[in-house]
Coordinates of C-alpha atoms and ligand atoms in Angstrom, one line a residue:
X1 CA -4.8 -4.9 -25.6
X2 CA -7.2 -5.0 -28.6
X3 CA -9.8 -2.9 -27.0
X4 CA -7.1 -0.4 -25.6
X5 CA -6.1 0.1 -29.5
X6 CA -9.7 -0.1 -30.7
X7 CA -10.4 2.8 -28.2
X8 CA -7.1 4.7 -29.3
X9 CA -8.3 4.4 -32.7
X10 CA -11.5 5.9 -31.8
X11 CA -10.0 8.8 -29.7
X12 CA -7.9 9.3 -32.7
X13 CA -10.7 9.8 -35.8
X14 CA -12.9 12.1 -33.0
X15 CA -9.9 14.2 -32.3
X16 CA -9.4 14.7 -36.0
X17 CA -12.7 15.7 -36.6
X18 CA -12.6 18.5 -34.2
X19 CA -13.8 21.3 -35.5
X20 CA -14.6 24.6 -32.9
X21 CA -13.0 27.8 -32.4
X22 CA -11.8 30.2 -29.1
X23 CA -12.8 33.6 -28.7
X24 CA -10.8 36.7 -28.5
X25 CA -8.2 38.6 -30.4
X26 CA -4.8 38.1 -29.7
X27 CA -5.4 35.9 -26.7
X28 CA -2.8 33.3 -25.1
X29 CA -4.6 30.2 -26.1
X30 CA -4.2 26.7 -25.1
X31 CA -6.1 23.6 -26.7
X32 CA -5.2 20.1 -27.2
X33 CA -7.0 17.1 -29.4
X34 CA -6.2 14.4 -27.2
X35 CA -6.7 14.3 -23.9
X36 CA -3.1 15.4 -21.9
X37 CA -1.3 16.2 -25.0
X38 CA -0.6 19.6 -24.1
X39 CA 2.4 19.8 -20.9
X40 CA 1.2 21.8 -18.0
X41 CA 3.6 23.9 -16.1
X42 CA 6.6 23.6 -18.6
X43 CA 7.1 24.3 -22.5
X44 CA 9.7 21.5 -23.3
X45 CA 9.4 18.3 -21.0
X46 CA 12.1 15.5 -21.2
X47 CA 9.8 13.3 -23.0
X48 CA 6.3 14.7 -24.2
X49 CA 3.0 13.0 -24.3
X50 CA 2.1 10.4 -26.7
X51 CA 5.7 10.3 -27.8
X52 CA 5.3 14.1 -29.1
X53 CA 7.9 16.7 -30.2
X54 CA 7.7 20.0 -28.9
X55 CA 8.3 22.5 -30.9
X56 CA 7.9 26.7 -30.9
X57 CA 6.7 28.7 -33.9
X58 CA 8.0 32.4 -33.3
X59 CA 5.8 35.1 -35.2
X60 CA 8.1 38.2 -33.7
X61 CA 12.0 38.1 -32.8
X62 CA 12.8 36.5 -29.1
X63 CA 13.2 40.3 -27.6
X64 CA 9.9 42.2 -28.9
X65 CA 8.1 44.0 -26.7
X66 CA 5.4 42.4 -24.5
X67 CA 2.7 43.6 -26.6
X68 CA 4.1 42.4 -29.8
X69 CA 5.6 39.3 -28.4
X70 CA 4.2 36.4 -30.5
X71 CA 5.1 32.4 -30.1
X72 CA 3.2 29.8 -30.0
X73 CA 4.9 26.3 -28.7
X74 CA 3.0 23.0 -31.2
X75 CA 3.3 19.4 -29.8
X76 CA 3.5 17.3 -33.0
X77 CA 3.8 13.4 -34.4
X78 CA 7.5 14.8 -35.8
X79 CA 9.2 17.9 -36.1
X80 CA 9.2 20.6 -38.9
X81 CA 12.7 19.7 -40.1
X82 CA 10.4 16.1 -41.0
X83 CA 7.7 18.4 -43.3
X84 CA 10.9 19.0 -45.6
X85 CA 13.1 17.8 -47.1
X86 CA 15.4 18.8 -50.3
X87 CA 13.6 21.7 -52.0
X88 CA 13.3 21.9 -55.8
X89 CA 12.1 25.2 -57.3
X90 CA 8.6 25.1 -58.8
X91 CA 7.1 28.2 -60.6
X92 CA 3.7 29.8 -59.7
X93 CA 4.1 32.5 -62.5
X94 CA 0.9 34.6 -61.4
X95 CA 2.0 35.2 -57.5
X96 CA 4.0 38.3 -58.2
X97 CA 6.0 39.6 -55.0
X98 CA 7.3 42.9 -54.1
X99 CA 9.4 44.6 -55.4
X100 CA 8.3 43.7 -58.7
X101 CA 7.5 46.8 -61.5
X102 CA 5.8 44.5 -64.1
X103 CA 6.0 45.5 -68.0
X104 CA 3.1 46.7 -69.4
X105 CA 1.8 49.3 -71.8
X106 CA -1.1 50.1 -69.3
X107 CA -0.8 54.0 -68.6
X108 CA -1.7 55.3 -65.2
X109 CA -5.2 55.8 -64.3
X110 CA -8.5 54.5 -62.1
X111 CA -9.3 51.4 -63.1
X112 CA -11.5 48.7 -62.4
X113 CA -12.1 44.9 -63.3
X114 CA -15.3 42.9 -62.9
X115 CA -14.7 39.2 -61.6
X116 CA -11.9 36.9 -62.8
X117 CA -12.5 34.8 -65.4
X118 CA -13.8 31.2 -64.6
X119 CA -10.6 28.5 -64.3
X120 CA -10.6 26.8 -67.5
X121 CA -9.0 23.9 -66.1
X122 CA -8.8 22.1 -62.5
X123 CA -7.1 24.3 -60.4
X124 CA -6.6 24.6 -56.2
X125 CA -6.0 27.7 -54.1
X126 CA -2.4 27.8 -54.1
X127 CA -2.8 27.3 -58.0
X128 CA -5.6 29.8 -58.2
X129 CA -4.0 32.7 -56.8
X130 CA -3.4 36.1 -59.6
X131 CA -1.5 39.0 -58.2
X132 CA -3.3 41.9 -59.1
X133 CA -0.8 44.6 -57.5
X134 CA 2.0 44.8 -55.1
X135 CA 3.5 47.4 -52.7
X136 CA 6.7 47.9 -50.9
X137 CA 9.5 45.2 -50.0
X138 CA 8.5 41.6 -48.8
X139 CA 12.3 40.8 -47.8
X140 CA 12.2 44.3 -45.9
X141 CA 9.3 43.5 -44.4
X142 CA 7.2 46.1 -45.6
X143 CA 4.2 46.4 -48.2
X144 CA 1.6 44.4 -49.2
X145 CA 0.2 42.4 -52.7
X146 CA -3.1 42.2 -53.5
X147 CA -4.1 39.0 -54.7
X148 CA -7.6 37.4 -56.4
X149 CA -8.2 34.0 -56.2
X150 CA -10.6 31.6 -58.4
X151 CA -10.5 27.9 -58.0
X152 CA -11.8 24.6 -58.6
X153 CA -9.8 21.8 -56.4
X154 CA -9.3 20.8 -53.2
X155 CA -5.7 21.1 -52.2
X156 CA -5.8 17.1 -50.6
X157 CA -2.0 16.1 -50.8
X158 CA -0.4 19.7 -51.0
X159 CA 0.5 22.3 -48.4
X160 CA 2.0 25.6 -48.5
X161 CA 3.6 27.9 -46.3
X162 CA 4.4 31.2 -46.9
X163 CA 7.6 32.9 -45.5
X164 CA 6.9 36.2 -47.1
X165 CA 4.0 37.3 -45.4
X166 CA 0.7 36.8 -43.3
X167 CA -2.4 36.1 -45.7
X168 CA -5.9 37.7 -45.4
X169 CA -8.0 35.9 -47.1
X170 CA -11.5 37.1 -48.2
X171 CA -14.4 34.4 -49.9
X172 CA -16.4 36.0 -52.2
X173 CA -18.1 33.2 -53.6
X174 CA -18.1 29.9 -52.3
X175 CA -16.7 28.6 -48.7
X176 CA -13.8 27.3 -47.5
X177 CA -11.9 25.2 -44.9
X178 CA -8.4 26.6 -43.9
X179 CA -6.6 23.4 -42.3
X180 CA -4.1 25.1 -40.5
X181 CA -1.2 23.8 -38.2
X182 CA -3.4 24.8 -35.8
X183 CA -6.3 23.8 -36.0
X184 CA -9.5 24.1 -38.9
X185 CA -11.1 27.2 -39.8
X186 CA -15.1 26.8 -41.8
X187 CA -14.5 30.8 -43.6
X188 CA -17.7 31.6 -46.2
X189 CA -18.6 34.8 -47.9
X190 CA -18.9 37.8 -45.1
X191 CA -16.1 36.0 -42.9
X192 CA -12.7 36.7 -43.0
X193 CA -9.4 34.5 -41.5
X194 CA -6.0 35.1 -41.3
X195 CA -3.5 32.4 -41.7
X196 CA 0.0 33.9 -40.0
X197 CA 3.7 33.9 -41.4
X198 CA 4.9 30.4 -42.0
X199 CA 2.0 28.6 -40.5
X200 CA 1.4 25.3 -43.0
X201 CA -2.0 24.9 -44.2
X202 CA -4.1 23.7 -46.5
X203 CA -7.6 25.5 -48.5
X204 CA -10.6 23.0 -49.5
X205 CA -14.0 23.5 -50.9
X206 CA -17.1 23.8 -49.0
X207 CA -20.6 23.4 -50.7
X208 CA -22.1 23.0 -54.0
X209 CA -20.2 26.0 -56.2
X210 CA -19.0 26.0 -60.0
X211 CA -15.9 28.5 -58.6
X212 CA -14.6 29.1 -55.3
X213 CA -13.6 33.1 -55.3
X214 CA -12.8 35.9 -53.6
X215 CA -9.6 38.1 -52.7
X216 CA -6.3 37.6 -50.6
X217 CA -4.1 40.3 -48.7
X218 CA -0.7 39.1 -48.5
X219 CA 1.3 41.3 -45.7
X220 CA 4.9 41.8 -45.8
X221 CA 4.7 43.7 -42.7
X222 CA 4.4 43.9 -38.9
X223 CA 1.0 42.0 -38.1
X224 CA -2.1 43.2 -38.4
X225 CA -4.1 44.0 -35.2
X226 CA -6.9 45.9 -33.7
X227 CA -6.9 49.4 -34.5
X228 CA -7.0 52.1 -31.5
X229 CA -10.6 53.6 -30.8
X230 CA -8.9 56.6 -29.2
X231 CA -12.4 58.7 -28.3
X232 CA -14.5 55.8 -29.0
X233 CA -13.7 54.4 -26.0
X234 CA -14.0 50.7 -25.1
X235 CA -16.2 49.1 -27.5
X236 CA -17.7 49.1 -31.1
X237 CA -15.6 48.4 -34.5
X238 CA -14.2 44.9 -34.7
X239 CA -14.6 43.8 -31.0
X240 CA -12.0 41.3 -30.0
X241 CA -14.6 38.6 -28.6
X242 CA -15.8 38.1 -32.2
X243 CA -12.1 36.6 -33.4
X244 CA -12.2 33.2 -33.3
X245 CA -9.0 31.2 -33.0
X246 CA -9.5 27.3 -33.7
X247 CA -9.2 24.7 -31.3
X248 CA -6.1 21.7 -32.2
X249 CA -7.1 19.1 -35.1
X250 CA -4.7 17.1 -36.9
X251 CA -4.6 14.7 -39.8
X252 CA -2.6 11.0 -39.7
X253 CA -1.9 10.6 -43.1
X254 CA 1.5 8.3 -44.0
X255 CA 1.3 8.6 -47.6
X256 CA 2.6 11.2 -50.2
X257 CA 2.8 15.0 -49.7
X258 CA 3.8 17.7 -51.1
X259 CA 4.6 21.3 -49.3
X260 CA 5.1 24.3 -51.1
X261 CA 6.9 27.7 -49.9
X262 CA 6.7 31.0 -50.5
X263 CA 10.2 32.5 -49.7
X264 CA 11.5 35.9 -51.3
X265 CA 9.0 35.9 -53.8
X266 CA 10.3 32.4 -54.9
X267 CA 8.2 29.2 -54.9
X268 CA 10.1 26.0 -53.9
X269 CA 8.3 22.3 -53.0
X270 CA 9.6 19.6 -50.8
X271 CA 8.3 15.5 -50.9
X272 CA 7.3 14.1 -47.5
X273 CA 5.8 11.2 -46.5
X274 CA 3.1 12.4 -44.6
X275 CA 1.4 15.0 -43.9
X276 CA 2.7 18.2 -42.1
X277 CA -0.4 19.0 -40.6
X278 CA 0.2 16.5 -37.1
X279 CA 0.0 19.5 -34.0
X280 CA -1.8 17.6 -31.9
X281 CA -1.6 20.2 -28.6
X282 CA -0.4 23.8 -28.7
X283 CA -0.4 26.8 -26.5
X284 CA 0.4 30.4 -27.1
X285 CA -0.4 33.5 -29.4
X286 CA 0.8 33.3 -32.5
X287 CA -2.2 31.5 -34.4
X288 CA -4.9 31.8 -37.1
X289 CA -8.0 33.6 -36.6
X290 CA -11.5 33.9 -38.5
X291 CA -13.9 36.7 -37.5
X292 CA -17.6 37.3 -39.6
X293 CA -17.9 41.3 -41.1
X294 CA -21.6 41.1 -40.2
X295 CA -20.1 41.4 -36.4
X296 CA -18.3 44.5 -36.8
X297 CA -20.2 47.5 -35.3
X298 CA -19.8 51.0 -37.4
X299 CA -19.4 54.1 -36.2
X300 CA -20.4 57.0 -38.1
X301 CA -22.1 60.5 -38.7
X302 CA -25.4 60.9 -36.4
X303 CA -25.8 64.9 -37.7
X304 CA -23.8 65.7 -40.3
X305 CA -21.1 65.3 -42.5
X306 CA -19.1 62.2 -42.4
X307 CA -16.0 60.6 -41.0
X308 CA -13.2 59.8 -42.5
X309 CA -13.4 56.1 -44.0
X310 CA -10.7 54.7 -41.4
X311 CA -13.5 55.1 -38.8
X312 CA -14.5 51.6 -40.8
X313 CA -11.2 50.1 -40.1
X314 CA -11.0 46.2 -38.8
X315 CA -7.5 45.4 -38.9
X316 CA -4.5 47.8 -39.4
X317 CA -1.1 46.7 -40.1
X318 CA 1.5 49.0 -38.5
X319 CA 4.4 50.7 -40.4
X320 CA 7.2 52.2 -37.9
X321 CA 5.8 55.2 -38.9
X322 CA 3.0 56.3 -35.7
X323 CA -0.8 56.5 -37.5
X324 CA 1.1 55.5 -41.2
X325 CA -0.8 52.1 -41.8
X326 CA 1.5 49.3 -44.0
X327 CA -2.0 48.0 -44.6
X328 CA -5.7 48.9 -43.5
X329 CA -8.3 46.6 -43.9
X330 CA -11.2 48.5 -44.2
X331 CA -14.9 47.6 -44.9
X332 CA -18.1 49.5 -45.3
X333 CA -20.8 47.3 -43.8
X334 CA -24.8 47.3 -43.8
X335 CA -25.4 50.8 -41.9
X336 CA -28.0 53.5 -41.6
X337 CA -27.2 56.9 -43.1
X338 CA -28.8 59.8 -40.7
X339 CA -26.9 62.9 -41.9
X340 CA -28.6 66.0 -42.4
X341 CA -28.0 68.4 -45.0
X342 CA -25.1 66.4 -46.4
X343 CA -24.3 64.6 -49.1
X344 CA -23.8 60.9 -47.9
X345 CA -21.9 58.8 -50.5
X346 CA -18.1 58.8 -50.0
X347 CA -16.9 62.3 -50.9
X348 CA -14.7 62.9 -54.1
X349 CA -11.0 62.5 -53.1
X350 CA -7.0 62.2 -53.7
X351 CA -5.1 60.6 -50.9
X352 CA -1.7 59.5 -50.6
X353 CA -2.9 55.5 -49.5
X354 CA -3.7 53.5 -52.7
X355 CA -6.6 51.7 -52.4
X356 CA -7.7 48.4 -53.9
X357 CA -11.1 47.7 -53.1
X358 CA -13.4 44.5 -53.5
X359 CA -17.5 43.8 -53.1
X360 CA -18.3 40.5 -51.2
X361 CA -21.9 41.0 -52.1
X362 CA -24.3 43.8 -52.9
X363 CA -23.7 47.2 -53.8
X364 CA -21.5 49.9 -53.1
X365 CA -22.8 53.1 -52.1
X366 CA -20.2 55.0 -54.1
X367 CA -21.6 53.6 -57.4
X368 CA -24.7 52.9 -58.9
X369 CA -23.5 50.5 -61.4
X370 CA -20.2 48.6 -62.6
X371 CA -18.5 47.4 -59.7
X372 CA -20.1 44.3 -59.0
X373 CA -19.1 40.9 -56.5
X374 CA -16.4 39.4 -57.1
X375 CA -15.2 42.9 -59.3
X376 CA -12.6 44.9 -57.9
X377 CA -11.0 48.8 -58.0
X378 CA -7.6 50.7 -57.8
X379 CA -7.4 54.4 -56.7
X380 CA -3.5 54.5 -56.8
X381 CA -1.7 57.2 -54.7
X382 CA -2.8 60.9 -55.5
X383 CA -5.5 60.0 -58.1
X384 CA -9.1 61.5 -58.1
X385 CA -12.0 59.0 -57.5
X386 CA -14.8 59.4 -55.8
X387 CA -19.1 58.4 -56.4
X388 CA -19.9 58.8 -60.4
X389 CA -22.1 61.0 -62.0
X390 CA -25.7 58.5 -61.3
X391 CA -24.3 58.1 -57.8
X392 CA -24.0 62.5 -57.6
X393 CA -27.4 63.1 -58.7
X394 CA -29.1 60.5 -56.5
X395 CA -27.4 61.9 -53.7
X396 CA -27.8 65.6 -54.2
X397 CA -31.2 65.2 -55.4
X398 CA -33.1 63.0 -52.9
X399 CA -35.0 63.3 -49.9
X400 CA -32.3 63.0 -46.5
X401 CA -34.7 60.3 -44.8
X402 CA -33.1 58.3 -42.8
X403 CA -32.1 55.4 -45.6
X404 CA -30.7 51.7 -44.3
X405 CA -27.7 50.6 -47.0
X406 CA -28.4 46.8 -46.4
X407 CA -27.1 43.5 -48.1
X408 CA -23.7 45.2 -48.7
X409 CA -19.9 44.4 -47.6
X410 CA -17.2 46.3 -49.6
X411 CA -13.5 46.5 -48.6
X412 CA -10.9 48.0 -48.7
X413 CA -6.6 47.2 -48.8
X414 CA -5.2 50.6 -48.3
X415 CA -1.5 51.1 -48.0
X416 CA 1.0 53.8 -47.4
X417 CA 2.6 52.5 -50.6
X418 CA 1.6 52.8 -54.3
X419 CA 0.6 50.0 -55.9
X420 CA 2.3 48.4 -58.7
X421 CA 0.1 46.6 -61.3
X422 CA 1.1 43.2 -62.4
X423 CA 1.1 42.4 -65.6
X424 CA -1.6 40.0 -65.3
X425 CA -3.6 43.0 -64.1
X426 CA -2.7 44.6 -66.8
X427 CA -4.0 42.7 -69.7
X428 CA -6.7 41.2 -68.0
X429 CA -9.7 40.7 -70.4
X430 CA -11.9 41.8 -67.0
X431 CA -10.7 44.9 -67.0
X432 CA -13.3 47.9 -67.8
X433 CA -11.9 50.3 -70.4
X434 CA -14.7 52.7 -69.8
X435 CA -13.9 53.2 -65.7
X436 CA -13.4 56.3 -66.0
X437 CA -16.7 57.3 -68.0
X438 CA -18.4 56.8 -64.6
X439 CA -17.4 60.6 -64.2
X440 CA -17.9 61.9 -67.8
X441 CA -21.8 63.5 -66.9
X442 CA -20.6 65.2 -63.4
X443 CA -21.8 68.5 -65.1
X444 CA -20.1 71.8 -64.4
X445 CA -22.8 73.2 -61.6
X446 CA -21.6 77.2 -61.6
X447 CA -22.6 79.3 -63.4
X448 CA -21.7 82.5 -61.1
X449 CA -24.3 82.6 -58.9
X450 CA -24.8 81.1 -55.2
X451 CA -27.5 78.8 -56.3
X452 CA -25.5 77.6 -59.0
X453 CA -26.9 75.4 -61.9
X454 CA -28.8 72.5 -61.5
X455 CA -30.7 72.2 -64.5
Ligands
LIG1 FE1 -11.0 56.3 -51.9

């Protein structure tokens, strides 16, 4: 009897230290922790398993279309209805949620910020989040909030999910472990995850760091997924065999927890007993995913000119409207630059998608100075941006070698809706007053004749 416990026990602390992910984007997984946890042939047996509930987590409504189907069926130590209980409300005053129009005496313009500040006291995800802008209508399921994050603490007895919206979440400085329903996901600076609506989890430090940083898409919308290559054909861009789902892991924990929801825009926290994060099996589709930028394979100009920037699109977030993105996440990665007889930088622009951008690490090849890791930008709807004056000359003045931009990973969260700047935003002491000196120097180049003036 003792040695059947002892060896339970043991089964017990390897299974929670699993730690390893399944490939593919999208995929109907299956993965268990202990060995026959998960039912074969059946979702909902009479009696599960290791005295198991079965439960199902639905991402889409019952009747959505095969392709947009999404459930995933979790065989846990107790139900969900056990993760909560009464709910008190609890304020997170810097995770704004759409629609919100913040007051502020910030005028339109470009603008840009360099990091956020370091936390001046301890601090965990959850806690460290600052909305920098929001877009659309979470309760309509539509739009988006851009968020920055700098922390401090692990989250160890606190959860959160969030009802409003799946979360992208981006490291800029430091890695982390996502503990997910689901299963653990190791995410460091150049790797991305996504952690679906309502899916409980928890964010801890990995590695020697003063601040854990780096930026978080929350979207209201449909979920993101792959975008079509149309012409491209089969391959290249985010390739679905580089998204990595991870396998079942649990924690045993009966002592005090707390879980924290996201609903509406409101922030409400329950007591358990326990910990929430007890999936020992599950099956299905609807699930977290990591995937590393450095795997994404860009497409781009081999003569001249250049594509538009959606050719660097990794995710895209449908709207109802066909080839009208909610949200694309769009990066520009380490690539050579080929074209002849064209300028190469990002050409100057006004588009109707608002763009918030961040830098993961090096430079961006749309400025030669000012937006650094860590910093971030805002190109609202309809408002002129493009490579400042330093950036101009380099790139109409030097020699159209082929040129390697290396040690670089920019994004982008671009959205069919304007951005609305929080407050926070607003008045944050990051924030560059001089942005839009970048362009002072573009000189006027005519002067009446074809060659122009470039004195
Ligand atoms: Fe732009």
């Amino acid at each position: 009897m003792l040695d059947k416990a002892g060896k339970q026990a043991g089964t017990l602390a390897k299974a929670n230290e699993a730690l390893g992910y399944m490939p593919g984007f999208g995929n109907d997984f299956e993965t268990e922790s202990l060995p026959g946890a998960l039912p074969q042939g059946q979702n909902s047996p009479q009696k599960c398993a290791y005295g198991l509930y079965a439960e199902q987590l639905s991402g889409s409504p019952f009747t959505a279309p095969r392709g947009t189907n999404e459930r995933s069926w979790l065989y846990r130590i107790r139900p969900s209805v056990r993760h909560t209980g009464r709910f008190n409300k609890i304020d997170y005053p810097h995770w704004k949620t759409a629609p919100h129009v913040a007051e502020h005496s910030l005028a339109l313009g470009q603008l840009r910020w360099n990091p956020l500040p370091e936390p001046t006291e301890k601090l965990n995800f959850l806690q460290g989040i600052r909305t920098m802008t929001t877009a659309g209508d979470a309760p309509t399921h539509s739009g988006m909030a851009a968020h920055a994050y700098a922390f401090n603490a692990d989250m160890v007895d606190d959860y959160f999910f969030n009802a409003d919206g799946e979360l992208l979440i981006v490291p800029e400085m430091g890695a982390i472990q996502v503990f997910t329903e689901l299963g653990k996901m190791d995410v460091e600076p150049s790797e991305i995850c996504i952690v679906p609506r309502g899916t409980m989890f928890k964010v801890t430090r990995l590695g020697d760091e003063k601040v854990w940083r780096g930026y978080v898409c929350e979207n209201y919308g449909a979920k993101f997924t792959l975008p079509d290559r149309g012409p491209i054909g089969a391959n290249c861009l985010a390739n679905p065999r580089d998204f990595k789902t991870p396998v079942a892991a649990f924690e045993e924990k009966e002592t005090p927890c707390r879980v924290h929801v996201k609903w509406c825009g409101g922030f409400h926290v329950t007591e358990i007993g326990h910990s929430p994060l007890d999936v020992i099996a599950w099956h299905g589709n609807y699930a977290p995913y990591k995937y590393d930028l450095k795997t994404y394979s860009p497409v781009g100009a081999i003569l001249f000119d250049h594509p538009d920037p959606s050719i660097f699109t990794v995710l895209t977030a449908p709207s109802g409207e066909e080839g009208t993105a909610n949200i694309d996440f769009v990066i520009f990665p380490p690539r050579w630059l080929v074209a002849e007889h064209t300028f190469r930088p990002p050409w100057y622009h006004r588009n109707i998608m608002s763009e918030f951008m961040g830098l993961i690490y090096g430079r961006y090849d749309a400025k030669e100075e000012g937006f650094v890791p860590g910093g971030m930008s805002l190109h609202n709807m309809m408002l002129a941006h493009g490579p400042d004056a330093s950036g101009y000359d380099k790139a109409t003045n030097s020699e159209l070698k082929p040129v390697k931009l290396d040690h670089t990973m920019a994004f982008m969260f671009e959205t069919r809706f304007p951005q609305q700047l929080t407050r926070y935003a607003a008045e944050l002491e990051t924030l560059q007053d001089n942005y839009i000196d970048c362009w002072t120097d573009l000189k006027k180049r005519f002067n009446g004749t074809p060659e122009g003036d470039w004195s």
